[in-house]
XYZ file of C-alpha atoms in Angstrom:
394
model
C 26.705 3.435 -83.071
C 27.593 1.895 -80.287
C 24.639 0.721 -78.324
C 23.603 2.586 -75.123
C 24.318 -0.257 -72.038
C 20.906 0.323 -70.408
C 21.070 2.714 -66.544
C 21.121 0.309 -64.033
C 18.061 1.275 -61.510
C 19.279 0.882 -58.076
C 18.143 -2.178 -55.841
C 14.890 -1.528 -53.564
C 16.099 -1.609 -50.527
C 14.162 -4.368 -49.257
C 12.065 -3.883 -46.392
C 12.327 -4.731 -42.828
C 16.448 -4.684 -43.496
C 18.668 -5.826 -41.459
C 21.161 -4.222 -39.997
C 25.082 -4.956 -41.763
C 26.962 -6.375 -38.856
C 30.271 -6.640 -37.747
C 32.884 -8.878 -36.094
C 33.565 -8.244 -32.903
C 35.054 -10.054 -30.019
C 32.972 -11.216 -27.225
C 34.817 -11.896 -24.029
C 38.181 -11.828 -26.630
C 36.865 -14.743 -28.144
C 36.562 -13.416 -31.562
C 33.008 -15.218 -31.807
C 31.168 -13.513 -34.654
C 28.686 -11.370 -33.205
C 25.676 -9.533 -35.056
C 26.243 -5.564 -34.172
C 23.205 -4.348 -34.175
C 21.200 -1.001 -32.966
C 19.067 -1.252 -29.572
C 16.966 0.901 -26.718
C 18.684 0.646 -23.347
C 15.033 0.383 -20.561
C 16.027 0.846 -17.392
C 12.972 -0.930 -14.514
C 13.959 -1.025 -11.055
C 14.297 -4.290 -9.478
C 12.005 -4.524 -5.914
C 14.385 -3.707 -4.100
C 16.021 -0.286 -5.513
C 11.539 0.224 -5.898
C 11.942 0.276 -1.926
C 14.649 2.026 -1.176
C 13.404 4.847 -3.278
C 9.961 4.299 -1.216
C 11.599 4.543 1.777
C 13.296 7.627 1.288
C 10.474 9.142 0.503
C 8.308 8.122 3.370
C 11.662 8.920 5.271
C 11.548 13.025 4.491
C 7.249 12.801 5.060
C 7.432 12.318 8.382
C 10.231 15.042 8.713
C 8.036 17.443 7.361
C 5.002 15.814 10.054
C 7.224 16.452 13.006
C 7.927 19.708 11.213
C 4.749 20.025 10.902
C 3.419 19.126 14.357
C 6.326 21.396 16.359
C 5.137 24.362 14.762
C 1.564 24.286 14.544
C 2.198 23.328 18.477
C 3.036 26.880 18.762
C -0.739 27.782 17.627
C -2.734 25.719 18.321
C -3.558 25.965 21.781
C -4.569 29.780 20.169
C -7.078 28.726 18.454
C -8.840 26.677 21.183
C -8.781 29.632 23.456
C -10.835 32.416 20.619
C -14.972 32.635 21.895
C -17.129 30.475 20.927
C -15.310 27.697 19.585
C -16.508 24.334 20.261
C -13.749 22.489 18.599
C -10.992 21.555 16.624
C -9.542 18.660 14.192
C -5.884 18.631 12.517
C -4.755 16.338 10.272
C -2.074 16.252 7.790
C -2.377 15.558 3.841
C -0.026 15.452 1.375
C -0.031 18.225 -1.674
C -1.954 15.176 -3.268
C -2.788 13.329 -1.558
C -0.363 9.760 -1.404
C 3.630 10.277 -1.411
C 4.685 12.738 -3.862
C 7.629 14.349 -5.050
C 8.421 16.632 -4.542
C 7.001 16.093 -0.608
C 4.517 18.671 0.455
C 2.698 18.368 3.557
C -0.761 20.933 3.818
C -2.245 21.498 7.625
C -6.190 20.161 7.280
C -8.176 21.809 10.217
C -12.539 21.145 10.614
C -13.433 23.779 13.409
C -17.252 23.439 15.013
C -18.361 26.563 16.385
C -20.937 27.594 18.736
C -24.211 28.893 17.148
C -25.807 31.759 16.666
C -23.020 34.096 18.640
C -23.675 37.404 17.151
C -19.670 38.217 16.549
C -19.266 34.071 14.554
C -21.989 35.128 12.117
C -20.473 38.709 11.540
C -17.255 36.607 10.590
C -19.171 34.301 8.798
C -15.968 32.482 9.016
C -12.893 31.217 11.189
C -9.964 33.623 10.260
C -7.230 31.232 10.321
C -3.389 31.674 9.701
C -2.428 30.952 5.863
C 1.042 29.284 6.690
C 2.319 27.654 9.628
C 5.663 28.009 9.594
C 6.512 27.080 5.373
C 3.136 24.417 6.241
C 0.174 25.761 4.321
C -2.999 25.260 5.843
C -6.196 24.716 4.120
C -9.590 25.215 6.419
C -11.726 22.656 5.096
C -15.158 22.943 6.553
C -16.037 25.210 9.312
C -19.729 23.679 11.419
C -21.812 25.329 13.776
C -24.070 23.835 17.213
C -27.398 23.461 17.040
C -27.776 25.290 20.403
C -31.759 24.737 20.673
C -31.385 21.941 23.606
C -28.284 24.015 25.508
C -30.513 27.599 25.752
C -31.334 28.458 29.140
C -33.883 29.438 28.249
C -36.776 27.131 28.593
C -39.231 29.556 26.333
C -37.295 28.987 24.095
C -37.022 25.466 23.362
C -40.022 24.635 23.844
C -41.500 20.914 25.228
C -38.009 19.773 26.565
C -37.061 16.455 27.063
C -34.695 16.375 29.848
C -35.463 17.801 33.491
C -32.028 18.917 34.291
C -33.892 18.704 37.924
C -34.231 14.632 37.378
C -31.819 11.887 37.200
C -30.362 10.445 34.351
C -31.956 7.182 34.040
C -29.929 4.346 32.777
C -26.561 2.361 34.587
C -29.215 -0.174 36.182
C -28.658 -4.434 35.268
C -31.024 -5.620 33.013
C -30.387 -9.357 31.580
C -32.537 -11.724 29.397
C -35.499 -13.033 31.901
C -34.556 -16.341 31.255
C -31.076 -15.634 32.020
C -30.239 -13.478 34.481
C -26.532 -14.102 35.605
C -25.364 -12.481 32.220
C -26.757 -9.691 32.646
C -25.034 -6.374 31.063
C -25.845 -2.369 31.159
C -29.436 -1.166 30.363
C -27.071 2.461 29.116
C -29.645 5.322 29.004
C -33.070 5.911 28.005
C -34.008 8.451 25.369
C -36.745 9.770 24.297
C -38.886 7.989 20.867
C -41.581 10.448 18.804
C -43.815 7.499 17.071
C -45.657 10.172 15.926
C -46.428 14.133 16.189
C -46.193 14.578 20.301
C -46.092 11.200 21.312
C -42.919 11.230 23.267
C -42.061 7.586 24.869
C -39.090 6.813 26.853
C -36.428 3.582 25.680
C -34.142 2.054 26.183
C -30.113 1.460 25.000
C -28.295 -1.367 25.363
C -26.998 -4.162 23.217
C -28.519 -6.922 20.733
C -25.423 -9.553 23.224
C -26.611 -8.306 26.428
C -30.143 -9.038 25.476
C -29.931 -12.194 23.127
C -32.668 -14.827 24.307
C -34.700 -15.606 22.363
C -37.639 -14.840 24.954
C -37.705 -11.012 24.298
C -38.766 -9.931 27.717
C -36.016 -8.301 29.787
C -35.333 -7.822 34.000
C -33.130 -6.343 36.669
C -31.426 -8.644 37.882
C -30.845 -6.898 41.485
C -34.496 -5.477 41.744
C -33.682 -4.064 44.897
C -36.266 -1.508 44.046
C -39.010 -3.378 42.333
C -40.382 -6.699 44.016
C -41.591 -6.614 39.826
C -37.786 -7.555 38.419
C -39.581 -7.761 34.861
C -38.044 -4.102 33.266
C -39.524 -3.819 29.727
C -39.659 -6.005 26.769
C -37.797 -6.481 23.684
C -38.594 -3.255 20.542
C -35.642 -3.681 17.743
C -31.529 -5.431 17.609
C -29.631 -4.770 15.240
C -25.963 -6.587 15.078
C -23.681 -4.907 12.026
C -20.230 -4.068 11.420
C -21.550 -0.138 12.576
C -23.750 -0.913 15.750
C -25.055 -3.480 18.006
C -27.510 -2.535 19.544
C -31.155 -2.648 21.165
C -33.511 -1.372 22.532
C -35.860 -1.831 25.318
C -40.152 -0.178 25.479
C -42.063 -0.122 27.890
C -40.210 1.730 29.897
C -41.825 4.356 31.819
C -44.747 4.653 34.838
C -45.167 0.889 35.249
C -40.825 0.929 35.764
C -39.924 4.569 36.408
C -37.238 3.654 38.712
C -34.610 6.951 39.199
C -31.863 3.512 38.770
C -29.528 2.952 41.942
C -26.436 3.509 39.716
C -27.431 7.275 37.537
C -25.047 10.159 37.540
C -27.084 12.276 39.565
C -24.570 12.949 41.670
C -22.802 15.117 38.984
C -25.897 16.022 37.248
C -26.404 19.735 38.968
C -29.914 21.689 37.732
C -29.007 23.192 34.440
C -27.304 20.331 33.324
C -28.979 19.084 29.506
C -28.078 15.788 28.333
C -28.432 15.488 24.355
C -27.718 12.900 21.977
C -25.057 13.460 19.691
C -24.354 13.270 15.556
C -21.325 11.608 15.552
C -20.451 13.256 12.511
C -18.967 15.721 14.605
C -17.349 13.650 16.716
C -14.390 14.095 15.672
C -13.607 17.628 15.319
C -15.364 18.382 19.230
C -13.752 18.450 21.911
C -14.246 17.514 25.597
C -13.705 18.504 28.985
C -14.272 15.513 30.766
C -15.194 11.408 29.259
C -17.399 8.825 31.734
C -17.838 5.374 31.308
C -21.774 5.133 32.567
C -22.059 1.245 32.698
C -23.316 -1.020 35.318
C -20.639 -3.138 36.405
C -17.364 -0.487 37.503
C -17.383 2.449 39.879
C -14.663 4.120 38.232
C -15.228 5.631 34.423
C -13.220 9.229 33.674
C -11.327 8.712 30.583
C -9.836 10.217 27.555
C -10.519 9.139 23.924
C -8.268 8.329 21.933
C -7.216 6.394 18.270
C -4.988 4.167 20.191
C -5.824 0.740 19.308
C -5.153 -2.069 21.728
C -6.679 -6.379 22.232
C -10.388 -6.206 21.741
C -12.426 -8.667 24.131
C -15.303 -8.962 22.241
C -18.225 -11.089 23.733
C -18.098 -14.607 21.344
C -21.859 -13.184 19.029
C -19.092 -10.546 17.576
C -15.332 -12.676 17.439
C -16.989 -13.320 13.699
C -17.330 -9.569 12.587
C -15.059 -6.618 11.565
C -15.408 -3.410 13.547
C -15.282 -0.105 12.006
C -15.485 3.602 13.413
C -14.917 2.155 16.942
C -14.581 4.583 19.574
C -12.299 3.893 22.536
C -12.230 5.832 25.979
C -8.939 5.167 27.624
C -8.880 5.275 31.554
C -7.407 7.999 33.179
C -3.759 7.782 34.072
C -3.942 3.923 33.410
C -6.270 2.806 35.049
C -8.998 0.654 34.606
C -12.166 2.050 33.776
C -14.143 -0.542 32.577
C -14.941 -4.470 33.360
C -17.448 -7.474 32.315
C -21.589 -5.795 32.106
C -20.247 -2.346 31.935
C -21.943 -4.169 27.362
C -24.672 -1.499 26.492
C -23.670 0.812 29.116
C -22.658 4.519 26.929
C -19.921 7.196 27.005
C -20.603 9.934 28.143
C -19.120 14.061 26.959
C -19.134 17.308 28.144
C -17.472 19.526 25.152
C -15.406 22.002 26.221
C -17.071 25.473 28.067
C -20.846 24.186 27.606
C -23.443 23.409 30.478
C -24.522 20.133 28.904
C -23.128 16.331 29.248
C -23.949 14.642 25.377
C -24.238 11.083 25.164
C -21.564 10.350 22.352
C -21.412 5.896 22.201
C -22.689 2.820 23.254
C -20.702 0.210 24.763
C -19.797 -3.748 23.381
C -16.071 -4.399 24.483
C -13.614 -3.448 26.506
C -9.814 -4.370 26.224
C -7.975 -7.429 27.056
C -6.942 -5.152 30.826
C -9.405 -3.704 31.377
C -8.002 -0.465 30.507
C -10.445 1.043 27.451
C -13.771 0.227 26.889
C -15.110 0.746 23.075
C -18.397 2.049 22.187
C -20.674 2.413 18.880
C -20.952 5.922 17.641
C -24.115 6.602 19.218
C -26.419 8.533 15.930
C -24.757 5.257 13.909
C -26.991 2.911 17.010
C -30.021 5.469 16.481
C -30.090 4.682 13.470
C -29.473 0.956 13.580
C -32.850 1.360 15.595
C -34.743 3.833 13.614
C -35.718 6.123 16.199
C -36.616 9.221 16.317
C -34.987 11.579 18.662
C -37.174 14.979 18.532
C -34.823 17.473 16.939
C -34.080 19.843 21.229
C -32.409 16.824 21.930
C -30.094 17.327 20.004
C -27.172 18.210 19.083
C -26.369 18.185 16.071
C -23.735 20.779 13.512
C -24.953 22.355 10.679
Protein backbone atom coordinates (compact mmCIF):
# COMPACT_ATOMS: atom_id res chain seq x y z
CA UNK A 1 0.00 0.00 0.00
CA UNK A 2 1.30 3.24 -0.96
CA UNK A 3 2.27 5.48 1.83
CA UNK A 4 0.09 8.49 2.17
CA UNK A 5 1.96 11.65 2.20
CA UNK A 6 1.09 13.73 5.14
CA UNK A 7 -0.82 16.78 4.06
CA UNK A 8 1.20 19.92 4.31
CA UNK A 9 -0.23 22.35 6.81
CA UNK A 10 -0.32 25.89 5.54
CA UNK A 11 2.36 27.90 7.09
CA UNK A 12 1.08 30.38 9.61
CA UNK A 13 1.53 33.89 8.48
CA UNK A 14 4.14 35.72 10.36
CA UNK A 15 2.83 38.44 12.55
CA UNK A 16 3.60 41.87 11.30
CA UNK A 17 4.90 40.43 8.11
CA UNK A 18 6.38 42.95 5.80
CA UNK A 19 4.38 43.44 2.58
CA UNK A 20 6.03 42.09 -0.50
CA UNK A 21 7.87 44.74 -2.37
CA UNK A 22 8.59 45.32 -6.00
CA UNK A 23 11.60 46.76 -7.64
CA UNK A 24 10.93 50.19 -9.03
CA UNK A 25 13.11 52.74 -10.63
CA UNK A 26 13.80 55.83 -8.55
CA UNK A 27 14.41 58.87 -10.70
CA UNK A 28 15.55 56.58 -13.47
CA UNK A 29 18.52 55.33 -11.49
CA UNK A 30 17.30 51.73 -11.22
CA UNK A 31 17.75 51.56 -7.48
CA UNK A 32 15.69 48.81 -5.81
CA UNK A 33 13.09 50.11 -3.39
CA UNK A 34 10.49 48.31 -1.29
CA UNK A 35 7.10 49.81 -2.18
CA UNK A 36 4.94 49.86 0.94
CA UNK A 37 1.37 51.08 1.51
CA UNK A 38 1.29 54.44 3.27
CA UNK A 39 -1.20 57.16 4.42
CA UNK A 40 -0.74 60.76 3.34
CA UNK A 41 -1.53 63.41 6.04
CA UNK A 42 -1.57 67.13 5.23
CA UNK A 43 -0.23 69.61 7.78
CA UNK A 44 -0.59 73.25 6.71
CA UNK A 45 2.50 75.33 6.98
CA UNK A 46 2.39 78.45 9.18
CA UNK A 47 2.15 80.54 6.02
CA UNK A 48 -0.79 78.51 4.71
CA UNK A 49 -2.57 78.68 8.08
CA UNK A 50 -1.99 82.44 8.28
CA UNK A 51 -3.37 82.98 4.78
CA UNK A 52 -6.51 80.96 5.62
CA UNK A 53 -7.00 82.90 8.84
CA UNK A 54 -6.59 86.17 6.99
CA UNK A 55 -9.32 85.20 4.52
CA UNK A 56 -11.69 84.46 7.41
CA UNK A 57 -10.87 87.72 9.15
CA UNK A 58 -11.53 89.67 5.95
CA UNK A 59 -14.88 87.94 5.59
CA UNK A 60 -15.68 88.73 9.21
CA UNK A 61 -14.76 92.39 8.71
CA UNK A 62 -16.97 92.56 5.61
CA UNK A 63 -19.95 91.16 7.52
CA UNK A 64 -19.30 93.58 10.39
CA UNK A 65 -19.40 96.52 7.97
CA UNK A 66 -22.66 95.24 6.54
CA UNK A 67 -24.11 94.90 10.04
CA UNK A 68 -23.03 98.44 10.99
CA UNK A 69 -24.56 99.85 7.80
CA UNK A 70 -27.86 98.07 8.38
CA UNK A 71 -27.89 98.99 12.06
CA UNK A 72 -27.43 102.70 11.40
CA UNK A 73 -30.91 102.88 9.92
CA UNK A 74 -32.68 101.51 12.98
CA UNK A 75 -30.48 102.39 15.98
CA UNK A 76 -31.68 106.01 16.03
CA UNK A 77 -35.27 104.78 16.43
CA UNK A 78 -34.28 102.80 19.51
CA UNK A 79 -32.89 105.94 21.11
CA UNK A 80 -36.05 107.91 20.37
CA UNK A 81 -38.27 105.45 22.23
CA UNK A 82 -39.80 106.86 25.39
CA UNK A 83 -37.96 105.88 28.54
CA UNK A 84 -34.71 104.76 26.92
CA UNK A 85 -31.68 106.04 28.81
CA UNK A 86 -29.00 104.01 27.09
CA UNK A 87 -28.37 101.45 24.38
CA UNK A 88 -25.10 99.62 23.89
CA UNK A 89 -24.53 97.67 20.68
CA UNK A 90 -21.81 95.11 20.06
CA UNK A 91 -21.06 92.64 17.29
CA UNK A 92 -20.31 89.01 18.04
CA UNK A 93 -19.61 85.99 15.90
CA UNK A 94 -21.91 83.05 16.38
CA UNK A 95 -19.67 81.19 18.80
CA UNK A 96 -17.74 84.16 20.10
CA UNK A 97 -14.80 83.56 17.80
CA UNK A 98 -14.09 83.13 14.10
CA UNK A 99 -15.93 80.05 12.82
CA UNK A 100 -16.96 78.73 9.45
CA UNK A 101 -19.46 79.63 8.17
CA UNK A 102 -19.11 83.09 9.69
CA UNK A 103 -22.17 84.46 11.46
CA UNK A 104 -22.36 87.97 12.92
CA UNK A 105 -24.90 88.68 15.68
CA UNK A 106 -25.88 92.19 16.88
CA UNK A 107 -25.90 92.06 20.69
CA UNK A 108 -27.91 94.79 22.47
CA UNK A 109 -27.86 95.97 26.09
CA UNK A 110 -30.47 98.55 27.07
CA UNK A 111 -31.11 100.74 30.12
CA UNK A 112 -34.63 102.05 30.70
CA UNK A 113 -36.25 104.42 33.17
CA UNK A 114 -38.23 103.04 36.07
CA UNK A 115 -41.01 103.27 36.98
CA UNK A 116 -42.86 104.00 33.74
CA UNK A 117 -46.20 102.25 33.43
CA UNK A 118 -45.95 101.69 29.68
CA UNK A 119 -42.54 100.06 29.96
CA UNK A 120 -43.53 98.01 32.97
CA UNK A 121 -46.51 96.71 31.01
CA UNK A 122 -44.23 95.67 28.16
CA UNK A 123 -41.77 94.10 30.62
CA UNK A 124 -39.14 94.32 27.90
CA UNK A 125 -38.24 96.35 24.93
CA UNK A 126 -39.26 94.96 21.56
CA UNK A 127 -36.26 94.89 19.25
CA UNK A 128 -36.40 93.42 15.76
CA UNK A 129 -35.25 89.85 15.48
CA UNK A 130 -32.89 90.83 12.72
CA UNK A 131 -31.55 93.86 10.90
CA UNK A 132 -31.20 93.02 7.25
CA UNK A 133 -29.99 89.43 7.39
CA UNK A 134 -28.08 89.98 10.66
CA UNK A 135 -29.71 88.41 13.77
CA UNK A 136 -30.34 90.65 16.81
CA UNK A 137 -30.00 89.33 20.36
CA UNK A 138 -31.13 91.43 23.36
CA UNK A 139 -28.64 90.30 25.97
CA UNK A 140 -29.50 92.49 28.95
CA UNK A 141 -32.26 94.90 29.98
CA UNK A 142 -31.72 96.98 33.10
CA UNK A 143 -33.77 99.67 34.78
CA UNK A 144 -32.63 102.84 36.49
CA UNK A 145 -33.51 103.31 40.14
CA UNK A 146 -35.21 106.69 40.01
CA UNK A 147 -35.36 107.51 43.75
CA UNK A 148 -32.70 110.19 43.41
CA UNK A 149 -34.26 112.00 40.46
CA UNK A 150 -37.95 112.25 41.31
CA UNK A 151 -39.09 115.87 41.41
CA UNK A 152 -40.94 115.55 44.71
CA UNK A 153 -38.54 115.64 47.67
CA UNK A 154 -41.25 114.11 49.85
CA UNK A 155 -41.02 110.97 47.72
CA UNK A 156 -37.30 110.57 48.37
CA UNK A 157 -37.06 111.47 52.02
CA UNK A 158 -33.86 113.16 53.15
CA UNK A 159 -32.19 114.31 49.93
CA UNK A 160 -28.41 114.37 50.13
CA UNK A 161 -27.76 117.06 47.52
CA UNK A 162 -30.04 120.07 47.63
CA UNK A 163 -30.29 121.40 44.05
CA UNK A 164 -30.14 124.98 45.29
CA UNK A 165 -26.65 124.54 46.78
CA UNK A 166 -23.33 124.69 45.00
CA UNK A 167 -21.83 121.33 44.22
CA UNK A 168 -18.68 120.99 46.31
CA UNK A 169 -15.53 120.21 44.35
CA UNK A 170 -13.01 121.45 41.82
CA UNK A 171 -10.64 123.11 44.29
CA UNK A 172 -6.84 123.03 44.44
CA UNK A 173 -5.43 120.80 47.16
CA UNK A 174 -1.90 119.79 48.09
CA UNK A 175 -0.02 118.16 50.97
CA UNK A 176 0.78 120.80 53.60
CA UNK A 177 4.51 120.26 53.10
CA UNK A 178 4.36 120.44 49.28
CA UNK A 179 2.01 123.30 48.36
CA UNK A 180 3.42 123.68 44.85
CA UNK A 181 2.65 120.08 43.98
CA UNK A 182 -1.08 120.43 43.82
CA UNK A 183 -3.97 118.61 42.23
CA UNK A 184 -7.74 118.71 42.57
CA UNK A 185 -10.23 117.75 45.22
CA UNK A 186 -12.71 116.51 42.65
CA UNK A 187 -15.98 116.15 44.50
CA UNK A 188 -17.44 115.62 47.96
CA UNK A 189 -19.58 112.56 48.53
CA UNK A 190 -21.94 111.70 51.38
CA UNK A 191 -20.57 108.87 53.52
CA UNK A 192 -22.94 107.10 55.90
CA UNK A 193 -20.67 105.93 58.70
CA UNK A 194 -23.63 104.61 60.68
CA UNK A 195 -27.41 104.77 60.18
CA UNK A 196 -28.36 108.44 60.08
CA UNK A 197 -24.75 109.62 60.60
CA UNK A 198 -23.77 111.18 57.25
CA UNK A 199 -20.67 113.29 56.63
CA UNK A 200 -19.06 114.75 53.52
CA UNK A 201 -15.84 113.12 52.31
CA UNK A 202 -13.63 114.66 49.64
CA UNK A 203 -12.30 112.52 46.77
CA UNK A 204 -8.94 112.98 45.05
CA UNK A 205 -5.95 110.89 43.84
CA UNK A 206 -3.51 109.14 46.12
CA UNK A 207 -0.66 110.60 44.08
CA UNK A 208 -2.01 114.11 44.81
CA UNK A 209 -1.89 113.62 48.60
CA UNK A 210 1.05 111.21 48.58
CA UNK A 211 3.22 113.00 51.21
CA UNK A 212 3.78 111.31 54.55
CA UNK A 213 2.14 114.22 56.32
CA UNK A 214 -1.53 113.32 55.99
CA UNK A 215 -2.88 116.86 56.18
CA UNK A 216 -3.93 118.61 52.98
CA UNK A 217 -4.48 122.27 52.25
CA UNK A 218 -5.85 124.66 49.67
CA UNK A 219 -2.71 126.38 48.38
CA UNK A 220 -4.77 129.20 46.84
CA UNK A 221 -6.30 129.95 50.22
CA UNK A 222 -8.37 132.78 48.81
CA UNK A 223 -11.34 132.22 51.06
CA UNK A 224 -9.69 131.55 54.37
CA UNK A 225 -6.50 132.53 56.15
CA UNK A 226 -6.40 128.99 57.44
CA UNK A 227 -5.40 126.94 54.39
CA UNK A 228 -5.64 123.58 56.17
CA UNK A 229 -8.46 121.75 54.49
CA UNK A 230 -8.69 118.24 55.90
CA UNK A 231 -6.92 114.99 56.70
CA UNK A 232 -6.50 111.92 54.49
CA UNK A 233 -8.95 109.28 55.61
CA UNK A 234 -7.96 106.43 53.28
CA UNK A 235 -5.95 106.02 50.08
CA UNK A 236 -5.46 103.22 47.59
CA UNK A 237 -3.36 102.62 44.50
CA UNK A 238 -4.25 99.62 42.34
CA UNK A 239 -4.83 98.94 38.67
CA UNK A 240 -8.49 99.77 39.37
CA UNK A 241 -8.13 103.05 41.27
CA UNK A 242 -5.66 105.76 42.23
CA UNK A 243 -7.80 107.33 44.92
CA UNK A 244 -7.84 109.02 48.31
CA UNK A 245 -10.62 110.23 50.57
CA UNK A 246 -10.30 113.30 52.81
CA UNK A 247 -12.33 113.73 55.98
CA UNK A 248 -13.11 116.66 58.30
CA UNK A 249 -14.78 118.55 55.47
CA UNK A 250 -17.83 120.43 56.66
CA UNK A 251 -18.70 123.24 59.04
CA UNK A 252 -15.12 124.32 59.74
CA UNK A 253 -14.18 124.27 56.05
CA UNK A 254 -17.48 125.12 54.42
CA UNK A 255 -16.07 126.76 51.32
CA UNK A 256 -18.08 127.26 48.17
CA UNK A 257 -15.28 126.46 45.77
CA UNK A 258 -14.28 129.24 43.40
CA UNK A 259 -14.05 126.84 40.46
CA UNK A 260 -17.22 124.95 41.24
CA UNK A 261 -19.96 124.14 38.76
CA UNK A 262 -22.73 126.31 40.19
CA UNK A 263 -22.92 128.18 36.90
CA UNK A 264 -24.59 125.24 35.22
CA UNK A 265 -26.31 123.76 38.26
CA UNK A 266 -29.75 125.42 37.95
CA UNK A 267 -32.51 124.74 40.48
CA UNK A 268 -33.99 121.29 40.05
CA UNK A 269 -30.77 119.64 38.86
CA UNK A 270 -29.35 117.06 41.24
CA UNK A 271 -25.92 115.50 41.67
CA UNK A 272 -25.82 111.72 41.94
CA UNK A 273 -23.11 109.06 41.81
CA UNK A 274 -23.03 106.44 39.09
CA UNK A 275 -22.87 102.72 39.60
CA UNK A 276 -20.21 101.80 37.04
CA UNK A 277 -21.85 98.54 35.93
CA UNK A 278 -24.20 100.53 33.68
CA UNK A 279 -21.64 103.05 32.46
CA UNK A 280 -20.93 101.29 29.15
CA UNK A 281 -24.62 101.35 28.24
CA UNK A 282 -25.54 104.95 29.02
CA UNK A 283 -25.55 107.87 26.62
CA UNK A 284 -24.88 111.40 27.83
CA UNK A 285 -26.20 114.64 26.38
CA UNK A 286 -23.21 116.42 27.88
CA UNK A 287 -19.93 115.34 29.47
CA UNK A 288 -17.62 117.70 31.37
CA UNK A 289 -14.30 117.57 33.17
CA UNK A 290 -14.53 119.11 36.63
CA UNK A 291 -10.99 120.06 37.67
CA UNK A 292 -9.07 122.99 39.15
CA UNK A 293 -6.47 123.54 36.42
CA UNK A 294 -8.38 124.49 33.28
CA UNK A 295 -11.57 126.25 32.28
CA UNK A 296 -12.03 124.18 29.10
CA UNK A 297 -14.07 121.24 30.19
CA UNK A 298 -16.61 119.99 27.62
CA UNK A 299 -15.80 116.63 26.08
CA UNK A 300 -17.15 113.29 25.01
CA UNK A 301 -16.53 109.74 26.16
CA UNK A 302 -14.67 107.69 23.58
CA UNK A 303 -12.96 104.31 23.34
CA UNK A 304 -9.90 105.72 21.60
CA UNK A 305 -6.59 105.31 23.35
CA UNK A 306 -3.64 107.68 23.01
CA UNK A 307 -0.35 107.93 24.82
CA UNK A 308 -1.17 108.44 28.49
CA UNK A 309 0.95 110.78 30.53
CA UNK A 310 0.90 109.44 34.08
CA UNK A 311 2.75 110.50 37.24
CA UNK A 312 5.97 108.65 38.08
CA UNK A 313 4.19 106.93 40.93
CA UNK A 314 1.96 105.10 38.45
CA UNK A 315 4.35 104.26 35.64
CA UNK A 316 4.90 100.65 36.68
CA UNK A 317 1.20 99.84 36.76
CA UNK A 318 -1.07 98.55 34.02
CA UNK A 319 -4.53 100.09 34.09
CA UNK A 320 -7.75 98.41 32.99
CA UNK A 321 -11.26 99.70 32.30
CA UNK A 322 -10.14 103.29 32.03
CA UNK A 323 -12.58 105.97 30.81
CA UNK A 324 -11.28 108.43 28.22
CA UNK A 325 -12.89 111.83 27.80
CA UNK A 326 -11.82 113.53 24.61
CA UNK A 327 -12.12 117.30 24.13
CA UNK A 328 -14.80 118.42 21.69
CA UNK A 329 -13.61 119.20 18.17
CA UNK A 330 -10.08 118.22 19.04
CA UNK A 331 -9.66 120.93 21.70
CA UNK A 332 -7.66 120.54 24.89
CA UNK A 333 -9.74 119.35 27.79
CA UNK A 334 -7.23 118.95 30.62
CA UNK A 335 -3.92 120.11 32.06
CA UNK A 336 -1.53 119.39 34.91
CA UNK A 337 -3.31 119.95 38.20
CA UNK A 338 -6.55 118.30 37.08
CA UNK A 339 -5.48 115.02 38.73
CA UNK A 340 -8.09 114.15 41.32
CA UNK A 341 -10.84 115.93 39.41
CA UNK A 342 -13.95 114.14 38.21
CA UNK A 343 -15.87 113.51 35.02
CA UNK A 344 -19.57 114.41 35.15
CA UNK A 345 -22.25 113.43 32.67
CA UNK A 346 -25.85 114.42 32.03
CA UNK A 347 -27.77 111.36 30.81
CA UNK A 348 -30.19 111.60 27.92
CA UNK A 349 -33.44 113.39 28.85
CA UNK A 350 -32.55 113.53 32.55
CA UNK A 351 -32.49 116.52 34.91
CA UNK A 352 -29.48 115.22 36.80
CA UNK A 353 -25.66 115.22 36.73
CA UNK A 354 -23.95 111.95 37.58
CA UNK A 355 -20.32 111.51 38.64
CA UNK A 356 -18.78 109.11 36.11
CA UNK A 357 -15.09 108.85 36.96
CA UNK A 358 -12.03 110.09 38.87
CA UNK A 359 -9.31 111.70 36.69
CA UNK A 360 -5.78 110.39 37.21
CA UNK A 361 -3.90 111.11 33.96
CA UNK A 362 -4.04 112.90 30.61
CA UNK A 363 -2.87 112.37 27.03
CA UNK A 364 0.40 113.89 25.92
CA UNK A 365 -1.43 116.42 23.75
CA UNK A 366 -3.82 117.36 26.61
CA UNK A 367 -6.83 116.59 24.43
CA UNK A 368 -7.94 113.62 26.53
CA UNK A 369 -8.47 113.06 30.24
CA UNK A 370 -8.34 109.55 31.69
CA UNK A 371 -10.41 108.47 34.68
CA UNK A 372 -11.24 105.42 36.75
CA UNK A 373 -14.96 104.46 36.92
CA UNK A 374 -16.32 106.20 40.00
CA UNK A 375 -18.14 103.15 41.31
CA UNK A 376 -14.81 101.34 41.63
CA UNK A 377 -13.26 104.30 43.40
CA UNK A 378 -16.07 104.32 45.99
CA UNK A 379 -15.68 100.58 46.50
CA UNK A 380 -11.89 100.77 46.94
CA UNK A 381 -12.22 103.58 49.48
CA UNK A 382 -14.89 101.65 51.44
CA UNK A 383 -17.36 104.51 51.24
CA UNK A 384 -21.03 103.91 51.89
CA UNK A 385 -23.09 106.29 49.75
CA UNK A 386 -26.78 106.39 50.73
CA UNK A 387 -29.07 104.82 48.15
CA UNK A 388 -30.90 108.06 47.39
CA UNK A 389 -27.62 109.55 46.17
CA UNK A 390 -26.87 106.66 43.79
CA UNK A 391 -27.90 106.33 40.18
CA UNK A 392 -27.78 102.61 39.65
CA UNK A 393 -29.23 99.88 37.51
CA UNK A 394 -31.37 96.99 38.69
